């Protein structure tokens, strides 16, 4: 299995970076890239560092790190491609590589820390990480400067694709509120449903709204400040902010190694940590939830993003216990961990994208989180469940979560030979 995983990563390597999977996602995706670098760092450190350096070659002058880098401009099989994003509307966006205009979870702070901890004796790794460090800080500064107009230390997103959990039901209500002026919606042709099964992908209504929000971002040069006033979709996502907090911690720990001043990061971290629970904890649901900043309300659904607070060490002992109990009960009710959405909700769909299936990289963060709070048996289940799914169904993008359904299946869902699936498996089997 380990050899197979490495072979998949090799197959998806494009001389400098790794694509998530051929056909469906033929470019470099931001958080995928971080998870792939974690995996490759365990057996090919050069490749791992190159992956991250390639990602930062697309960083904007304002610090933004785009969710897709279109290293190839001749690959025409993807929508929305670089010409549709037209990130050049922002004068600080590099001309090469071209990029999208939105971001994704801020994984690089913790990724660099993980890699550093394993290789700190290697002077080449030391120097490479020392050089990447200020770029990660610059990215975090972007989030705090452009995406936190309320100075709460909890930044907003204005597009569901930024969250990494693209069509989770948690976005439904906020998206449905958007009134689209169809005369102003550009015409477009989806590619995803030509490649993957439409029943596993977002609906047309959802997709129109994705394009609408893209256009909105573009009309403000993708820079954030006016977007906060104008966007009908304005969310403080609990998972994105948990990951940022975990990455801040990584930067604070690394800073002392390199002799960097970490005062600025510590100030961000203090505000973020103070407000995280206040804003995101729901006593009624016993978990962390995201916040719709447009209507000033919590988004009251149980979902996988809430568990990531454990990975960021930002939950109290009682909060962690409540989440661990929830996972334990999901497990006992016949599901592989961790289903991406509340199995009791009518919106749960164990097949469709972020509406119920298991996602490999999530298991990596959640198992670490459970370990942080002493739930090591559960952490082990989270790892073993993914190994079981991959060995039965293959290295797919995501997986059926219902155990009795898995018995009748021969493959996973979405793209095959998937990089983050392979790299998470490398991690679980070697680390
Ligand atoms: C999908 C996922 C997103 C991921 C991308 C590439 O859009 O929702 O999280 O980064 O695919 O794998």
Short mmCIF file of C-alpha atoms and ligand atoms in Angstrom, two decimals:
data_model
loop_
_atom_site.label_atom_id
_atom_site.label_comp_id
_atom_site.label_asym_id
_atom_site.label_seq_id
_atom_site.Cartn_x
_atom_site.Cartn_y
_atom_site.Cartn_z
CA UNK A 1 0.00 0.00 0.00
CA UNK A 2 2.83 2.34 0.89
CA UNK A 3 4.57 1.74 -2.45
CA UNK A 4 1.31 2.27 -4.27
CA UNK A 5 0.77 5.56 -2.44
CA UNK A 6 4.22 6.82 -3.38
CA UNK A 7 3.70 5.74 -6.99
CA UNK A 8 0.49 7.80 -7.17
CA UNK A 9 2.23 10.90 -5.87
CA UNK A 10 5.00 10.33 -8.40
CA UNK A 11 2.46 9.94 -11.18
CA UNK A 12 0.84 13.25 -10.21
CA UNK A 13 4.15 15.10 -9.97
CA UNK A 14 4.50 17.76 -12.67
CA UNK A 15 8.14 18.69 -12.16
CA UNK A 16 7.88 21.16 -9.27
CA UNK A 17 4.45 20.47 -7.82
CA UNK A 18 1.85 17.74 -7.48
CA UNK A 19 -1.61 17.92 -9.00
CA UNK A 20 -4.45 16.46 -6.88
CA UNK A 21 -5.51 14.10 -9.68
CA UNK A 22 -5.27 14.13 -13.46
CA UNK A 23 -8.31 15.25 -15.50
CA UNK A 24 -10.49 16.56 -12.66
CA UNK A 25 -7.90 18.85 -11.02
CA UNK A 26 -4.92 19.35 -13.36
CA UNK A 27 -3.16 22.23 -11.49
CA UNK A 28 -1.66 22.98 -8.08
CA UNK A 29 -4.24 23.39 -5.29
CA UNK A 30 -3.19 25.19 -2.16
CA UNK A 31 -4.18 23.03 0.79
CA UNK A 32 -3.76 19.83 -1.21
CA UNK A 33 -0.22 20.94 -1.77
CA UNK A 34 0.40 21.33 1.96
CA UNK A 35 -0.89 17.83 2.70
CA UNK A 36 1.13 16.35 -0.14
CA UNK A 37 4.27 18.05 1.18
CA UNK A 38 3.61 16.48 4.58
CA UNK A 39 3.53 13.03 3.01
CA UNK A 40 6.52 13.45 0.71
CA UNK A 41 8.60 14.94 3.53
CA UNK A 42 8.70 11.44 5.01
CA UNK A 43 10.61 9.95 2.08
CA UNK A 44 11.68 12.70 -0.35
CA UNK A 45 12.40 15.94 1.43
CA UNK A 46 13.60 17.74 -1.73
CA UNK A 47 10.29 17.10 -3.41
CA UNK A 48 8.40 18.20 -0.33
CA UNK A 49 10.22 21.55 -0.11
CA UNK A 50 9.96 22.16 -3.85
CA UNK A 51 6.21 21.61 -3.62
CA UNK A 52 5.88 24.37 -1.02
CA UNK A 53 8.27 26.71 -2.82
CA UNK A 54 6.17 26.30 -6.00
CA UNK A 55 3.07 27.23 -4.06
CA UNK A 56 4.67 30.41 -2.78
CA UNK A 57 5.81 31.35 -6.29
CA UNK A 58 2.15 32.29 -6.79
CA UNK A 59 1.84 34.50 -3.72
CA UNK A 60 0.39 37.96 -4.41
CA UNK A 61 2.03 41.22 -3.34
CA UNK A 62 -0.69 41.75 -0.75
CA UNK A 63 0.24 38.36 0.74
CA UNK A 64 -2.74 36.41 -0.63
CA UNK A 65 -2.03 32.79 -1.41
CA UNK A 66 -4.34 31.65 -4.19
CA UNK A 67 -6.29 28.43 -4.00
CA UNK A 68 -5.20 27.35 -7.49
CA UNK A 69 -1.99 28.03 -9.39
CA UNK A 70 -2.36 27.50 -13.12
CA UNK A 71 1.24 26.60 -13.87
CA UNK A 72 0.15 25.52 -17.34
CA UNK A 73 -1.80 27.92 -19.53
CA UNK A 74 -2.32 25.40 -22.28
CA UNK A 75 -4.32 22.91 -20.23
CA UNK A 76 -7.85 23.84 -21.27
CA UNK A 77 -9.88 21.10 -19.67
CA UNK A 78 -10.67 22.90 -16.43
CA UNK A 79 -13.36 25.38 -15.49
CA UNK A 80 -12.98 28.04 -14.09
CA UNK A 81 -9.59 28.35 -15.75
CA UNK A 82 -7.09 31.24 -15.35
CA UNK A 83 -8.73 33.35 -18.08
CA UNK A 84 -12.09 33.20 -16.32
CA UNK A 85 -10.59 34.16 -12.95
CA UNK A 86 -8.56 36.93 -14.60
CA UNK A 87 -6.59 37.55 -11.41
CA UNK A 88 -4.66 40.22 -13.31
CA UNK A 89 -7.38 42.67 -12.22
CA UNK A 90 -5.27 42.82 -9.08
CA UNK A 91 -2.02 44.57 -9.89
CA UNK A 92 -0.15 42.57 -7.24
CA UNK A 93 -1.04 39.18 -8.72
CA UNK A 94 1.94 37.60 -10.45
CA UNK A 95 1.66 37.22 -14.19
CA UNK A 96 3.26 33.81 -13.89
CA UNK A 97 2.00 31.52 -12.56
CA UNK A 98 -1.54 32.72 -13.20
CA UNK A 99 -3.88 32.05 -10.32
CA UNK A 100 -7.39 32.06 -8.95
CA UNK A 101 -8.51 35.07 -6.90
CA UNK A 102 -9.54 33.34 -3.68
CA UNK A 103 -7.65 31.43 -1.00
CA UNK A 104 -7.90 28.14 0.93
CA UNK A 105 -7.12 26.87 4.48
CA UNK A 106 -3.87 28.28 5.87
CA UNK A 107 -2.02 25.00 6.27
CA UNK A 108 1.58 26.01 5.67
CA UNK A 109 2.47 27.19 9.17
CA UNK A 110 1.81 23.77 10.68
CA UNK A 111 3.14 21.95 7.62
CA UNK A 112 6.50 23.73 7.95
CA UNK A 113 6.63 22.99 11.66
CA UNK A 114 5.94 19.28 11.10
CA UNK A 115 8.61 19.08 8.44
CA UNK A 116 11.11 21.04 10.50
CA UNK A 117 10.62 18.80 13.52
CA UNK A 118 11.54 15.75 11.50
CA UNK A 119 14.52 17.28 9.68
CA UNK A 120 15.97 19.98 11.90
CA UNK A 121 19.45 18.46 11.70
CA UNK A 122 19.57 18.93 7.95
CA UNK A 123 21.04 22.39 7.23
CA UNK A 124 19.42 22.51 3.78
CA UNK A 125 15.98 22.00 5.31
CA UNK A 126 16.76 24.57 8.00
CA UNK A 127 17.66 27.19 5.39
CA UNK A 128 14.71 26.37 3.12
CA UNK A 129 12.19 26.65 5.93
CA UNK A 130 13.83 29.78 7.27
CA UNK A 131 13.36 31.36 3.82
CA UNK A 132 9.73 30.24 3.51
CA UNK A 133 8.82 31.45 6.99
CA UNK A 134 8.38 35.19 6.25
CA UNK A 135 6.16 34.33 3.29
CA UNK A 136 3.82 32.38 5.52
CA UNK A 137 3.77 35.29 7.97
CA UNK A 138 2.96 37.61 5.08
CA UNK A 139 0.04 35.37 4.14
CA UNK A 140 -1.33 35.37 7.69
CA UNK A 141 -0.92 39.16 7.75
CA UNK A 142 -3.08 39.31 4.61
CA UNK A 143 -5.84 37.36 6.37
CA UNK A 144 -5.74 39.61 9.43
CA UNK A 145 -5.48 42.84 7.43
CA UNK A 146 -7.92 42.23 4.62
CA UNK A 147 -10.31 39.67 6.00
CA UNK A 148 -10.90 40.72 9.59
CA UNK A 149 -12.53 44.17 9.44
CA UNK A 150 -13.98 43.70 12.93
CA UNK A 151 -10.55 42.98 14.50
CA UNK A 152 -11.84 39.82 16.09
CA UNK A 153 -8.92 37.68 14.96
CA UNK A 154 -11.43 35.55 13.03
CA UNK A 155 -11.15 36.15 9.31
CA UNK A 156 -13.97 35.85 6.78
CA UNK A 157 -14.35 34.04 3.50
CA UNK A 158 -16.65 35.15 0.70
CA UNK A 159 -16.70 32.01 -1.39
CA UNK A 160 -17.44 28.42 -0.27
CA UNK A 161 -14.45 27.20 -2.30
CA UNK A 162 -12.16 29.06 0.09
CA UNK A 163 -13.29 26.80 2.95
CA UNK A 164 -12.05 23.66 1.21
CA UNK A 165 -15.46 22.12 2.06
CA UNK A 166 -16.92 23.41 -1.17
CA UNK A 167 -20.51 22.27 -1.07
CA UNK A 168 -21.10 21.42 2.54
CA UNK A 169 -24.76 21.91 3.57
CA UNK A 170 -23.51 24.53 6.04
CA UNK A 171 -23.34 26.98 3.14
CA UNK A 172 -26.81 26.21 1.73
CA UNK A 173 -28.84 28.85 3.53
CA UNK A 174 -26.29 31.59 3.04
CA UNK A 175 -25.99 30.71 -0.65
CA UNK A 176 -29.74 30.43 -1.16
CA UNK A 177 -30.19 33.95 0.12
CA UNK A 178 -28.20 35.28 -2.81
CA UNK A 179 -30.39 36.85 -5.43
CA UNK A 180 -28.70 36.40 -8.74
CA UNK A 181 -29.24 38.87 -11.52
CA UNK A 182 -29.12 36.31 -14.30
CA UNK A 183 -28.57 38.97 -16.97
CA UNK A 184 -25.26 39.69 -15.33
CA UNK A 185 -24.18 36.10 -14.79
CA UNK A 186 -21.62 35.26 -17.49
CA UNK A 187 -22.33 32.12 -19.47
CA UNK A 188 -20.07 29.22 -18.60
CA UNK A 189 -19.64 25.50 -19.22
CA UNK A 190 -18.90 23.20 -16.32
CA UNK A 191 -16.18 20.62 -16.78
CA UNK A 192 -16.53 18.72 -13.52
CA UNK A 193 -19.75 16.96 -14.55
CA UNK A 194 -18.22 15.85 -17.83
CA UNK A 195 -15.52 14.06 -15.86
CA UNK A 196 -17.17 12.97 -12.59
CA UNK A 197 -20.63 11.59 -11.85
CA UNK A 198 -23.11 14.51 -11.61
CA UNK A 199 -24.83 12.87 -8.63
CA UNK A 200 -21.63 13.33 -6.64
CA UNK A 201 -21.14 16.97 -7.66
CA UNK A 202 -22.79 20.31 -6.79
CA UNK A 203 -26.11 21.17 -8.46
CA UNK A 204 -26.53 23.86 -11.16
CA UNK A 205 -28.16 26.26 -8.71
CA UNK A 206 -25.17 25.99 -6.41
CA UNK A 207 -22.76 26.39 -9.28
CA UNK A 208 -24.45 29.60 -10.51
CA UNK A 209 -23.91 31.03 -7.08
CA UNK A 210 -20.24 30.02 -7.07
CA UNK A 211 -19.75 31.87 -10.35
CA UNK A 212 -21.70 34.84 -9.06
CA UNK A 213 -19.43 35.18 -6.00
CA UNK A 214 -16.36 34.85 -8.18
CA UNK A 215 -17.58 37.73 -10.31
CA UNK A 216 -18.22 39.77 -7.19
CA UNK A 217 -14.67 39.19 -5.96
CA UNK A 218 -13.30 40.08 -9.38
CA UNK A 219 -15.22 43.37 -9.45
CA UNK A 220 -13.28 44.41 -6.30
CA UNK A 221 -9.91 43.15 -7.56
CA UNK A 222 -10.21 40.17 -5.22
CA UNK A 223 -8.84 42.33 -2.44
CA UNK A 224 -11.28 41.95 0.37
CA UNK A 225 -12.01 45.31 1.93
CA UNK A 226 -15.09 46.30 -0.14
CA UNK A 227 -15.99 42.65 -0.39
CA UNK A 228 -16.77 42.64 3.32
CA UNK A 229 -19.35 45.36 2.73
CA UNK A 230 -20.83 44.00 -0.46
CA UNK A 231 -20.70 40.22 -0.48
CA UNK A 232 -24.00 38.49 0.26
CA UNK A 233 -21.91 35.50 1.36
CA UNK A 234 -19.72 36.48 4.29
CA UNK A 235 -18.69 33.69 6.64
CA UNK A 236 -16.28 33.26 9.51
CA UNK A 237 -15.48 29.59 9.10
CA UNK A 238 -14.60 27.66 12.23
CA UNK A 239 -12.30 25.24 10.41
CA UNK A 240 -10.39 27.91 8.48
CA UNK A 241 -9.82 29.85 11.68
CA UNK A 242 -8.82 26.74 13.63
CA UNK A 243 -6.25 25.92 10.97
CA UNK A 244 -4.94 29.49 11.04
CA UNK A 245 -4.55 29.26 14.82
CA UNK A 246 -2.73 25.94 14.51
CA UNK A 247 -0.46 27.48 11.88
CA UNK A 248 0.19 30.56 14.02
CA UNK A 249 1.30 28.20 16.76
CA UNK A 250 3.63 26.51 14.26
CA UNK A 251 5.13 29.87 13.33
CA UNK A 252 5.56 30.92 16.96
CA UNK A 253 7.38 27.66 17.72
CA UNK A 254 9.56 27.91 14.64
CA UNK A 255 10.31 31.59 15.10
CA UNK A 256 12.55 31.00 18.09
CA UNK A 257 14.56 28.42 16.11
CA UNK A 258 15.40 31.00 13.47
CA UNK A 259 15.77 33.98 15.78
CA UNK A 260 12.71 35.69 14.28
CA UNK A 261 10.64 38.12 16.31
CA UNK A 262 7.20 36.56 16.87
CA UNK A 263 5.50 39.45 18.65
CA UNK A 264 3.15 40.26 15.79
CA UNK A 265 2.04 36.63 15.48
CA UNK A 266 1.56 36.30 19.21
CA UNK A 267 -0.73 39.33 19.21
CA UNK A 268 -2.85 37.85 16.40
CA UNK A 269 -2.93 34.55 18.18
CA UNK A 270 -4.12 36.04 21.42
CA UNK A 271 -7.13 37.72 19.81
CA UNK A 272 -7.95 34.69 17.68
CA UNK A 273 -7.81 32.28 20.58
CA UNK A 274 -9.85 34.54 22.85
CA UNK A 275 -12.66 34.92 20.35
CA UNK A 276 -12.71 31.45 18.82
CA UNK A 277 -14.90 29.76 21.42
CA UNK A 278 -17.01 32.84 22.03
CA UNK A 279 -18.02 32.99 18.42
CA UNK A 280 -18.01 29.38 17.29
CA UNK A 281 -19.01 27.16 20.22
CA UNK A 282 -22.64 26.06 20.27
CA UNK A 283 -23.84 24.77 23.63
CA UNK A 284 -26.97 23.35 22.01
CA UNK A 285 -25.07 21.25 19.50
CA UNK A 286 -22.04 20.53 21.66
CA UNK A 287 -19.65 21.38 18.88
CA UNK A 288 -18.03 24.30 17.08
CA UNK A 289 -19.95 25.84 14.19
CA UNK A 290 -19.27 28.55 11.64
CA UNK A 291 -20.72 32.05 11.74
CA UNK A 292 -22.68 33.89 9.08
CA UNK A 293 -21.35 37.42 9.47
CA UNK A 294 -23.86 38.82 6.97
CA UNK A 295 -26.81 38.09 9.24
CA UNK A 296 -24.87 37.78 12.51
CA UNK A 297 -25.87 34.22 13.32
CA UNK A 298 -24.18 30.93 13.96
CA UNK A 299 -24.73 28.31 11.27
CA UNK A 300 -26.34 25.63 13.38
CA UNK A 301 -25.20 22.33 11.91
CA UNK A 302 -22.87 19.64 13.20
CA UNK A 303 -20.11 19.07 10.67
CA UNK A 304 -16.55 17.97 10.27
CA UNK A 305 -15.03 21.48 10.38
CA UNK A 306 -15.96 21.79 14.06
CA UNK A 307 -13.71 18.88 15.05
CA UNK A 308 -10.62 20.67 13.75
CA UNK A 309 -10.65 22.89 16.85
CA UNK A 310 -9.01 19.94 18.62
CA UNK A 311 -6.17 20.01 16.12
CA UNK A 312 -5.68 23.70 16.93
CA UNK A 313 -5.74 23.09 20.69
CA UNK A 314 -8.36 25.74 20.99
CA UNK A 315 -11.08 23.63 22.66
CA UNK A 316 -11.50 23.30 26.41
CA UNK A 317 -11.35 19.80 27.93
CA UNK A 318 -15.17 19.71 28.18
CA UNK A 319 -15.60 20.84 24.59
CA UNK A 320 -13.15 18.18 23.40
CA UNK A 321 -15.03 15.56 25.41
CA UNK A 322 -18.30 16.51 23.79
CA UNK A 323 -16.76 16.16 20.31
CA UNK A 324 -15.07 12.85 21.16
CA UNK A 325 -18.40 11.48 22.42
CA UNK A 326 -20.08 12.55 19.23
CA UNK A 327 -17.46 10.74 17.13
CA UNK A 328 -17.69 7.67 19.33
CA UNK A 329 -21.44 7.54 18.81
CA UNK A 330 -21.15 8.01 15.02
CA UNK A 331 -18.71 5.13 15.02
CA UNK A 332 -21.05 2.91 17.05
CA UNK A 333 -23.91 3.65 14.73
CA UNK A 334 -22.20 2.05 11.73
CA UNK A 335 -20.18 4.80 10.09
CA UNK A 336 -16.58 5.11 9.14
CA UNK A 337 -14.94 8.12 10.74
CA UNK A 338 -15.29 10.91 10.04
CA UNK A 339 -18.45 11.62 8.02
CA UNK A 340 -18.23 15.19 6.76
CA UNK A 341 -21.74 16.13 7.89
CA UNK A 342 -24.32 15.40 10.62
CA UNK A 343 -25.60 11.87 9.96
CA UNK A 344 -28.97 12.74 11.55
CA UNK A 345 -29.69 15.74 9.36
CA UNK A 346 -32.05 15.44 6.38
CA UNK A 347 -29.30 17.22 4.43
CA UNK A 348 -26.86 14.37 5.07
CA UNK A 349 -25.87 12.52 1.89
CA UNK A 350 -23.18 9.90 2.34
CA UNK A 351 -22.33 10.01 -1.38
CA UNK A 352 -22.24 13.62 -2.36
CA UNK A 353 -19.02 15.55 -2.00
CA UNK A 354 -18.85 17.42 1.35
CA UNK A 355 -22.37 16.46 2.39
CA UNK A 356 -21.48 13.22 4.18
CA UNK A 357 -18.49 11.23 2.80
CA UNK A 358 -15.13 10.69 4.52
CA UNK A 359 -12.24 12.92 3.36
CA UNK A 360 -8.67 11.63 3.85
CA UNK A 361 -6.85 14.81 4.84
CA UNK A 362 -9.52 15.57 7.41
CA UNK A 363 -8.71 12.29 9.12
CA UNK A 364 -5.10 13.41 9.37
CA UNK A 365 -6.00 16.61 11.25
CA UNK A 366 -8.74 15.05 13.36
CA UNK A 367 -6.62 12.12 14.49
CA UNK A 368 -3.92 14.57 15.59
CA UNK A 369 -6.56 16.61 17.38
CA UNK A 370 -7.93 13.61 19.26
CA UNK A 371 -4.40 12.66 20.28
CA UNK A 372 -3.85 16.19 21.59
CA UNK A 373 -6.67 15.67 24.07
CA UNK A 374 -5.77 12.12 25.06
CA UNK A 375 -8.36 10.25 22.97
CA UNK A 376 -5.79 7.96 21.46
CA UNK A 377 -8.09 4.98 20.81
CA UNK A 378 -10.44 7.13 18.84
CA UNK A 379 -7.51 8.73 17.03
CA UNK A 380 -6.43 5.23 16.07
CA UNK A 381 -9.89 4.41 14.70
CA UNK A 382 -9.80 7.58 12.61
CA UNK A 383 -6.53 6.42 11.05
CA UNK A 384 -7.54 2.79 10.66
CA UNK A 385 -10.88 3.64 9.09
CA UNK A 386 -9.15 5.52 6.31
CA UNK A 387 -6.68 2.70 5.78
CA UNK A 388 -9.59 0.23 5.57
CA UNK A 389 -11.48 2.39 3.09
CA UNK A 390 -8.48 2.93 0.85
CA UNK A 391 -7.46 -0.72 0.88
CA UNK A 392 -10.96 -1.81 -0.08
CA UNK A 393 -11.97 1.00 -2.44
CA UNK A 394 -8.73 2.45 -3.82
CA UNK A 395 -6.94 5.81 -3.58
CA UNK A 396 -9.98 7.99 -4.30
CA UNK A 397 -10.70 11.61 -3.50
CA UNK A 398 -13.31 10.79 -0.83
CA UNK A 399 -15.30 7.82 0.45
CA UNK A 400 -18.69 6.45 1.38
CA UNK A 401 -19.11 6.80 5.14
CA UNK A 402 -21.93 4.31 5.74
CA UNK A 403 -20.39 0.91 6.55
CA UNK A 404 -23.25 -1.16 5.17
CA UNK A 405 -23.09 0.71 1.84
CA UNK A 406 -19.34 0.23 1.62
CA UNK A 407 -19.85 -3.54 1.60
CA UNK A 408 -21.47 -3.29 -1.83
CA UNK A 409 -18.99 -0.85 -3.33
CA UNK A 410 -15.85 -1.43 -5.33
CA UNK A 411 -14.50 2.08 -5.54
CA UNK A 412 -14.41 5.39 -3.72
CA UNK A 413 -15.89 8.66 -4.99
CA UNK A 414 -14.65 11.59 -7.08
CA UNK A 415 -11.21 11.52 -8.70
CA UNK A 416 -9.03 8.41 -8.56
CA UNK A 417 -5.28 8.09 -7.83
CA UNK A 418 -5.66 11.08 -5.57
CA UNK A 419 -2.62 12.82 -4.12
CA UNK A 420 -3.83 13.79 -0.65
CA UNK A 421 -5.26 10.33 -0.15
CA UNK A 422 -1.89 8.85 -1.04
CA UNK A 423 0.04 11.26 1.15
CA UNK A 424 -2.26 10.75 4.16
CA UNK A 425 -1.76 7.02 3.77
CA UNK A 426 2.00 7.52 3.60
CA UNK A 427 1.73 9.45 6.84
CA UNK A 428 -0.47 6.92 8.63
CA UNK A 429 1.69 4.00 7.58
CA UNK A 430 5.10 5.51 8.30
CA UNK A 431 4.73 8.05 11.05
C1 LIG B 1 -12.31 20.10 -4.26
C2 LIG B 1 -12.27 20.13 -2.74
C3 LIG B 1 -11.17 21.04 -2.27
C4 LIG B 1 -9.85 20.58 -2.88
C5 LIG B 1 -9.95 20.47 -4.41
C6 LIG B 1 -8.73 19.81 -5.03
O1 LIG B 1 -12.62 21.33 -4.79
O2 LIG B 1 -13.51 20.53 -2.22
O3 LIG B 1 -11.08 21.02 -0.87
O4 LIG B 1 -8.82 21.43 -2.53
O5 LIG B 1 -11.06 19.70 -4.76
O6 LIG B 1 -8.52 18.56 -4.49
#
